[in-house]
Amino acid sequence: MPTLPWYNEILNRLIKRDSSILDIGCCFGQDLRFLAADGAPTAKMYATDIVSDFWELSYDLFRDKDSFRAEFITADVLNPASPLTVLKGEVDIFLVNQVFHLFDKERQIQVAKNIIALSSKDSWVVGWQVGSVDGVALPVRTQTGGSSGSAGSQTKQFHNKETWEAMWQRAGEETNTQWSVETHMEPLEQWGYEKEDTAWMGPGATGLEFICRRMASSKL
């Protein structure tokens, strides 16, 4: 989190503008706590994951149940009618680390559209994920084949600069919003990945850091 090129911008906005932040796929909430340790207020911090187990354990891990005021909401980010709708139009910063690369292209667009529905008029979507210099969709073996319950396969979309920008352009067009997108590529080794972790992706595996800023000309 602190190595993101826009970390200081995020921290300053949280401190100086009293902005809200939603950590999607938060796990233990370690990134929100890092921001809090650097001075960000926690009253407008929100976190979400599909289960609450890790969040509950995080209070024991960090020993801060009495001081950390972030609100956790159990929700599926793929569901446009999830409990996150209570934040519709109110979220200033979205922290989305290692989430988009879990899905295929169409489900990634759905996640982006669900985020946009929660976004304020000048919100940012920030994070990092595994990408590909070629911007490819790769098949992934799964334990179950969806509703059939049998083994199957699906694809996951791994982005480069061009495919990531194109995805946000499409999501923007489908929601009457406009987004300015910046990306930064990093070797996965700098994030602690071993070569065998991404060998199945081929030689093009890379890290993709991003910030997507909602533009004032958006009509939503």
mmCIF file of C-alpha atoms in Angstrom:
data_model
loop_
_atom_site.group_PDB
_atom_site.id
_atom_site.type_symbol
_atom_site.label_atom_id
_atom_site.label_comp_id
_atom_site.label_asym_id
_atom_site.label_seq_id
_atom_site.Cartn_x
_atom_site.Cartn_y
_atom_site.Cartn_z
ATOM 1 C CA MET A 1 0.000 0.000 0.000
ATOM 2 C CA PRO A 2 2.577 2.663 0.961
ATOM 3 C CA THR A 3 4.593 1.916 -2.181
ATOM 4 C CA LEU A 4 1.779 3.013 -4.499
ATOM 5 C CA PRO A 5 2.859 6.140 -6.441
ATOM 6 C CA TRP A 6 -0.306 7.933 -5.228
ATOM 7 C CA TYR A 7 -0.089 6.987 -1.557
ATOM 8 C CA ASN A 8 0.666 10.496 -0.325
ATOM 9 C CA GLU A 9 -2.209 11.903 -2.399
ATOM 10 C CA ILE A 10 -4.584 9.394 -0.838
ATOM 11 C CA LEU A 11 -3.351 10.114 2.680
ATOM 12 C CA ASN A 12 -3.532 13.892 2.228
ATOM 13 C CA ARG A 13 -7.070 13.693 0.858
ATOM 14 C CA LEU A 14 -8.224 11.593 3.792
ATOM 15 C CA ILE A 15 -6.660 13.971 6.308
ATOM 16 C CA LYS A 16 -7.301 17.370 4.743
ATOM 17 C CA ARG A 17 -10.656 16.807 3.040
ATOM 18 C CA ASP A 18 -12.281 14.435 5.513
ATOM 19 C CA SER A 19 -12.878 11.999 2.642
ATOM 20 C CA SER A 20 -14.396 8.547 2.907
ATOM 21 C CA ILE A 21 -12.629 5.363 1.802
ATOM 22 C CA LEU A 22 -13.907 1.851 1.065
ATOM 23 C CA ASP A 23 -11.458 -1.071 1.066
ATOM 24 C CA ILE A 24 -12.868 -3.772 -1.236
ATOM 25 C CA GLY A 25 -11.592 -7.281 -0.546
ATOM 26 C CA CYS A 26 -10.120 -5.990 2.704
ATOM 27 C CA CYS A 27 -9.161 -9.304 4.364
ATOM 28 C CA PHE A 28 -7.610 -8.193 7.702
ATOM 29 C CA GLY A 29 -7.980 -4.489 6.941
ATOM 30 C CA GLN A 30 -4.233 -3.982 7.085
ATOM 31 C CA ASP A 31 -4.200 -1.265 4.414
ATOM 32 C CA LEU A 32 -6.771 0.883 6.201
ATOM 33 C CA ARG A 33 -4.812 0.466 9.409
ATOM 34 C CA PHE A 34 -1.618 1.565 7.649
ATOM 35 C CA LEU A 35 -3.374 4.761 6.573
ATOM 36 C CA ALA A 36 -4.687 5.246 10.106
ATOM 37 C CA ALA A 37 -1.181 4.828 11.510
ATOM 38 C CA ASP A 38 -0.050 7.629 9.184
ATOM 39 C CA GLY A 39 -2.725 9.956 10.518
ATOM 40 C CA ALA A 40 -5.876 9.267 8.478
ATOM 41 C CA PRO A 41 -9.077 9.457 10.556
ATOM 42 C CA THR A 42 -11.016 6.186 10.759
ATOM 43 C CA ALA A 43 -14.568 7.515 11.210
ATOM 44 C CA LYS A 44 -15.232 7.458 7.442
ATOM 45 C CA MET A 45 -13.370 4.249 6.699
ATOM 46 C CA TYR A 46 -15.368 1.312 5.370
ATOM 47 C CA ALA A 47 -14.266 -2.204 4.546
ATOM 48 C CA THR A 48 -15.922 -5.068 2.737
ATOM 49 C CA ASP A 49 -15.297 -8.703 1.933
ATOM 50 C CA ILE A 50 -17.458 -11.658 1.071
ATOM 51 C CA VAL A 51 -16.994 -13.104 4.580
ATOM 52 C CA SER A 52 -16.312 -11.411 7.909
ATOM 53 C CA ASP A 53 -14.009 -14.018 9.465
ATOM 54 C CA PHE A 54 -10.726 -12.268 8.726
ATOM 55 C CA TRP A 55 -12.097 -8.893 9.816
ATOM 56 C CA GLU A 56 -13.160 -10.292 13.189
ATOM 57 C CA LEU A 57 -9.752 -11.903 13.643
ATOM 58 C CA SER A 58 -8.055 -8.609 12.766
ATOM 59 C CA TYR A 59 -9.071 -7.068 16.083
ATOM 60 C CA ASP A 60 -7.100 -9.777 17.871
ATOM 61 C CA LEU A 61 -4.193 -9.390 15.470
ATOM 62 C CA PHE A 62 -3.915 -5.604 15.799
ATOM 63 C CA ARG A 63 -5.448 -5.276 19.287
ATOM 64 C CA ASP A 64 -7.404 -2.173 18.311
ATOM 65 C CA LYS A 65 -11.090 -3.027 18.701
ATOM 66 C CA ASP A 66 -11.627 -0.058 21.017
ATOM 67 C CA SER A 67 -9.832 2.478 18.817
ATOM 68 C CA PHE A 68 -10.234 1.442 15.162
ATOM 69 C CA ARG A 69 -13.591 2.864 14.048
ATOM 70 C CA ALA A 70 -13.774 1.564 10.467
ATOM 71 C CA GLU A 71 -17.104 -0.066 9.602
ATOM 72 C CA PHE A 72 -17.155 -3.525 8.035
ATOM 73 C CA ILE A 73 -19.918 -4.527 5.584
ATOM 74 C CA THR A 74 -20.229 -8.143 4.470
ATOM 75 C CA ALA A 75 -20.984 -8.059 0.750
ATOM 76 C CA ASP A 76 -20.320 -9.592 -2.648
ATOM 77 C CA VAL A 77 -18.840 -6.886 -4.863
ATOM 78 C CA LEU A 78 -20.311 -8.629 -7.923
ATOM 79 C CA ASN A 79 -23.833 -8.063 -6.642
ATOM 80 C CA PRO A 80 -25.269 -4.630 -7.585
ATOM 81 C CA ALA A 81 -27.917 -5.011 -4.868
ATOM 82 C CA SER A 82 -25.491 -5.892 -2.065
ATOM 83 C CA PRO A 83 -25.543 -4.181 1.357
ATOM 84 C CA LEU A 84 -22.942 -1.762 -0.033
ATOM 85 C CA THR A 85 -25.782 0.188 -1.637
ATOM 86 C CA VAL A 86 -26.117 2.095 1.654
ATOM 87 C CA LEU A 87 -23.001 3.957 0.483
ATOM 88 C CA LYS A 88 -24.442 4.911 -2.923
ATOM 89 C CA GLY A 89 -22.859 8.138 -4.176
ATOM 90 C CA GLU A 90 -20.873 8.638 -0.969
ATOM 91 C CA VAL A 91 -17.485 6.962 -1.389
ATOM 92 C CA ASP A 92 -14.563 9.255 -2.236
ATOM 93 C CA ILE A 93 -11.757 6.693 -2.464
ATOM 94 C CA PHE A 94 -11.966 3.013 -3.309
ATOM 95 C CA LEU A 95 -9.045 0.782 -2.387
ATOM 96 C CA VAL A 96 -9.166 -2.305 -4.610
ATOM 97 C CA ASN A 97 -6.061 -4.444 -4.148
ATOM 98 C CA GLN A 98 -5.795 -7.882 -5.780
ATOM 99 C CA VAL A 99 -9.485 -8.050 -6.655
ATOM 100 C CA PHE A 100 -10.084 -7.416 -10.351
ATOM 101 C CA HIS A 101 -7.634 -10.079 -11.502
ATOM 102 C CA LEU A 102 -9.811 -12.727 -9.820
ATOM 103 C CA PHE A 103 -12.484 -12.375 -12.518
ATOM 104 C CA ASP A 104 -13.045 -12.588 -16.247
ATOM 105 C CA LYS A 105 -13.523 -9.449 -18.331
ATOM 106 C CA GLU A 106 -17.306 -9.207 -18.079
ATOM 107 C CA ARG A 107 -17.359 -9.687 -14.330
ATOM 108 C CA GLN A 108 -14.587 -7.109 -13.966
ATOM 109 C CA ILE A 109 -16.776 -4.618 -15.812
ATOM 110 C CA GLN A 110 -19.650 -5.473 -13.465
ATOM 111 C CA VAL A 111 -17.410 -4.808 -10.459
ATOM 112 C CA ALA A 112 -16.358 -1.474 -11.971
ATOM 113 C CA LYS A 113 -19.993 -0.483 -12.580
ATOM 114 C CA ASN A 114 -20.947 -1.446 -9.028
ATOM 115 C CA ILE A 115 -18.083 0.720 -7.749
ATOM 116 C CA ILE A 116 -19.197 3.623 -9.921
ATOM 117 C CA ALA A 117 -22.689 3.412 -8.426
ATOM 118 C CA LEU A 118 -21.168 4.041 -4.993
ATOM 119 C CA SER A 119 -18.801 6.776 -6.125
ATOM 120 C CA SER A 120 -18.926 10.451 -5.254
ATOM 121 C CA LYS A 121 -18.576 13.021 -8.014
ATOM 122 C CA ASP A 122 -14.774 13.239 -7.703
ATOM 123 C CA SER A 123 -13.908 9.779 -6.447
ATOM 124 C CA TRP A 124 -10.734 7.785 -7.014
ATOM 125 C CA VAL A 125 -10.335 4.044 -7.543
ATOM 126 C CA VAL A 126 -6.851 2.967 -6.492
ATOM 127 C CA GLY A 127 -5.058 -0.336 -6.178
ATOM 128 C CA TRP A 128 -2.735 -2.964 -7.545
ATOM 129 C CA GLN A 129 -3.152 -6.374 -9.145
ATOM 130 C CA VAL A 130 -1.426 -8.995 -11.235
ATOM 131 C CA GLY A 131 -1.339 -7.953 -14.883
ATOM 132 C CA SER A 132 0.149 -9.010 -18.182
ATOM 133 C CA VAL A 133 2.271 -7.032 -20.608
ATOM 134 C CA ASP A 134 0.084 -8.494 -23.370
ATOM 135 C CA GLY A 135 -3.267 -7.838 -21.652
ATOM 136 C CA VAL A 136 -4.562 -11.396 -21.951
ATOM 137 C CA ALA A 137 -7.355 -13.617 -20.660
ATOM 138 C CA LEU A 138 -6.027 -16.925 -19.391
ATOM 139 C CA PRO A 139 -7.876 -20.135 -18.503
ATOM 140 C CA VAL A 140 -7.863 -21.114 -14.841
ATOM 141 C CA ARG A 141 -8.759 -24.554 -13.530
ATOM 142 C CA THR A 142 -11.425 -24.485 -10.825
ATOM 143 C CA GLN A 143 -12.579 -26.985 -8.228
ATOM 144 C CA THR A 144 -16.225 -26.632 -9.190
ATOM 145 C CA GLY A 145 -17.935 -25.825 -12.421
ATOM 146 C CA GLY A 146 -20.413 -23.310 -11.068
ATOM 147 C CA SER A 147 -23.903 -24.617 -10.373
ATOM 148 C CA SER A 148 -23.056 -28.046 -11.775
ATOM 149 C CA GLY A 149 -20.669 -28.698 -8.892
ATOM 150 C CA SER A 150 -18.180 -30.488 -11.149
ATOM 151 C CA ALA A 151 -14.619 -29.534 -11.978
ATOM 152 C CA GLY A 152 -14.388 -26.920 -14.703
ATOM 153 C CA SER A 153 -12.461 -23.929 -15.982
ATOM 154 C CA GLN A 154 -12.908 -20.210 -16.334
ATOM 155 C CA THR A 155 -10.839 -17.325 -17.573
ATOM 156 C CA LYS A 156 -9.265 -14.450 -15.702
ATOM 157 C CA GLN A 157 -8.432 -11.167 -17.400
ATOM 158 C CA PHE A 158 -4.936 -9.827 -16.742
ATOM 159 C CA HIS A 159 -4.533 -6.249 -17.914
ATOM 160 C CA ASN A 160 -1.899 -4.026 -19.380
ATOM 161 C CA LYS A 161 -2.212 -0.250 -19.658
ATOM 162 C CA GLU A 162 -4.319 -0.344 -22.833
ATOM 163 C CA THR A 163 -6.809 -3.030 -21.797
ATOM 164 C CA TRP A 164 -7.252 -1.489 -18.334
ATOM 165 C CA GLU A 165 -7.997 1.924 -19.820
ATOM 166 C CA ALA A 166 -10.406 0.357 -22.335
ATOM 167 C CA MET A 167 -12.279 -1.431 -19.562
ATOM 168 C CA TRP A 168 -12.810 1.793 -17.623
ATOM 169 C CA GLN A 169 -13.857 3.594 -20.776
ATOM 170 C CA ARG A 170 -16.540 0.963 -21.386
ATOM 171 C CA ALA A 171 -17.669 0.996 -17.739
ATOM 172 C CA GLY A 172 -17.864 4.775 -17.935
ATOM 173 C CA GLU A 173 -19.903 4.740 -21.124
ATOM 174 C CA GLU A 174 -22.373 2.279 -19.598
ATOM 175 C CA THR A 175 -22.836 4.464 -16.505
ATOM 176 C CA ASN A 176 -22.661 7.941 -18.101
ATOM 177 C CA THR A 177 -19.422 8.725 -16.273
ATOM 178 C CA GLN A 178 -15.925 9.578 -17.426
ATOM 179 C CA TRP A 179 -12.686 8.404 -15.868
ATOM 180 C CA SER A 180 -9.065 9.476 -16.162
ATOM 181 C CA VAL A 181 -6.835 6.420 -15.799
ATOM 182 C CA GLU A 182 -3.170 6.236 -14.787
ATOM 183 C CA THR A 183 -1.180 3.014 -14.524
ATOM 184 C CA HIS A 184 2.264 1.977 -13.391
ATOM 185 C CA MET A 185 3.901 -1.380 -14.088
ATOM 186 C CA GLU A 186 6.110 -3.084 -11.499
ATOM 187 C CA PRO A 187 8.007 -6.389 -11.565
ATOM 188 C CA LEU A 188 6.091 -8.880 -9.441
ATOM 189 C CA GLU A 189 9.303 -9.769 -7.641
ATOM 190 C CA GLN A 190 9.179 -6.351 -5.977
ATOM 191 C CA TRP A 191 5.856 -7.353 -4.415
ATOM 192 C CA GLY A 192 7.287 -10.588 -3.003
ATOM 193 C CA TYR A 193 6.092 -12.934 -5.736
ATOM 194 C CA GLU A 194 8.329 -15.862 -6.642
ATOM 195 C CA LYS A 195 8.741 -16.790 -10.301
ATOM 196 C CA GLU A 196 6.928 -20.075 -9.761
ATOM 197 C CA ASP A 197 3.874 -18.172 -8.474
ATOM 198 C CA THR A 198 3.091 -16.830 -11.938
ATOM 199 C CA ALA A 199 4.970 -19.279 -14.181
ATOM 200 C CA TRP A 200 1.638 -20.591 -15.492
ATOM 201 C CA MET A 201 0.951 -17.130 -16.961
ATOM 202 C CA GLY A 202 4.009 -17.207 -19.183
ATOM 203 C CA PRO A 203 6.760 -14.577 -19.399
ATOM 204 C CA GLY A 204 4.367 -11.611 -19.604
ATOM 205 C CA ALA A 205 3.233 -11.579 -15.964
ATOM 206 C CA THR A 206 3.723 -8.204 -14.303
ATOM 207 C CA GLY A 207 2.350 -5.996 -11.560
ATOM 208 C CA LEU A 208 -0.175 -3.297 -12.450
ATOM 209 C CA GLU A 209 -0.757 -0.303 -10.141
ATOM 210 C CA PHE A 210 -3.591 2.054 -11.017
ATOM 211 C CA ILE A 211 -5.598 5.112 -10.117
ATOM 212 C CA CYS A 212 -8.867 5.944 -11.884
ATOM 213 C CA ARG A 213 -10.227 9.426 -11.212
ATOM 214 C CA ARG A 214 -13.842 10.309 -11.859
ATOM 215 C CA MET A 215 -14.038 13.429 -13.985
ATOM 216 C CA ALA A 216 -16.289 16.411 -13.299
ATOM 217 C CA SER A 217 -18.005 16.030 -16.680
ATOM 218 C CA SER A 218 -19.655 12.770 -15.544
ATOM 219 C CA LYS A 219 -23.470 12.866 -15.667
ATOM 220 C CA LEU A 220 -24.337 10.155 -13.117
#
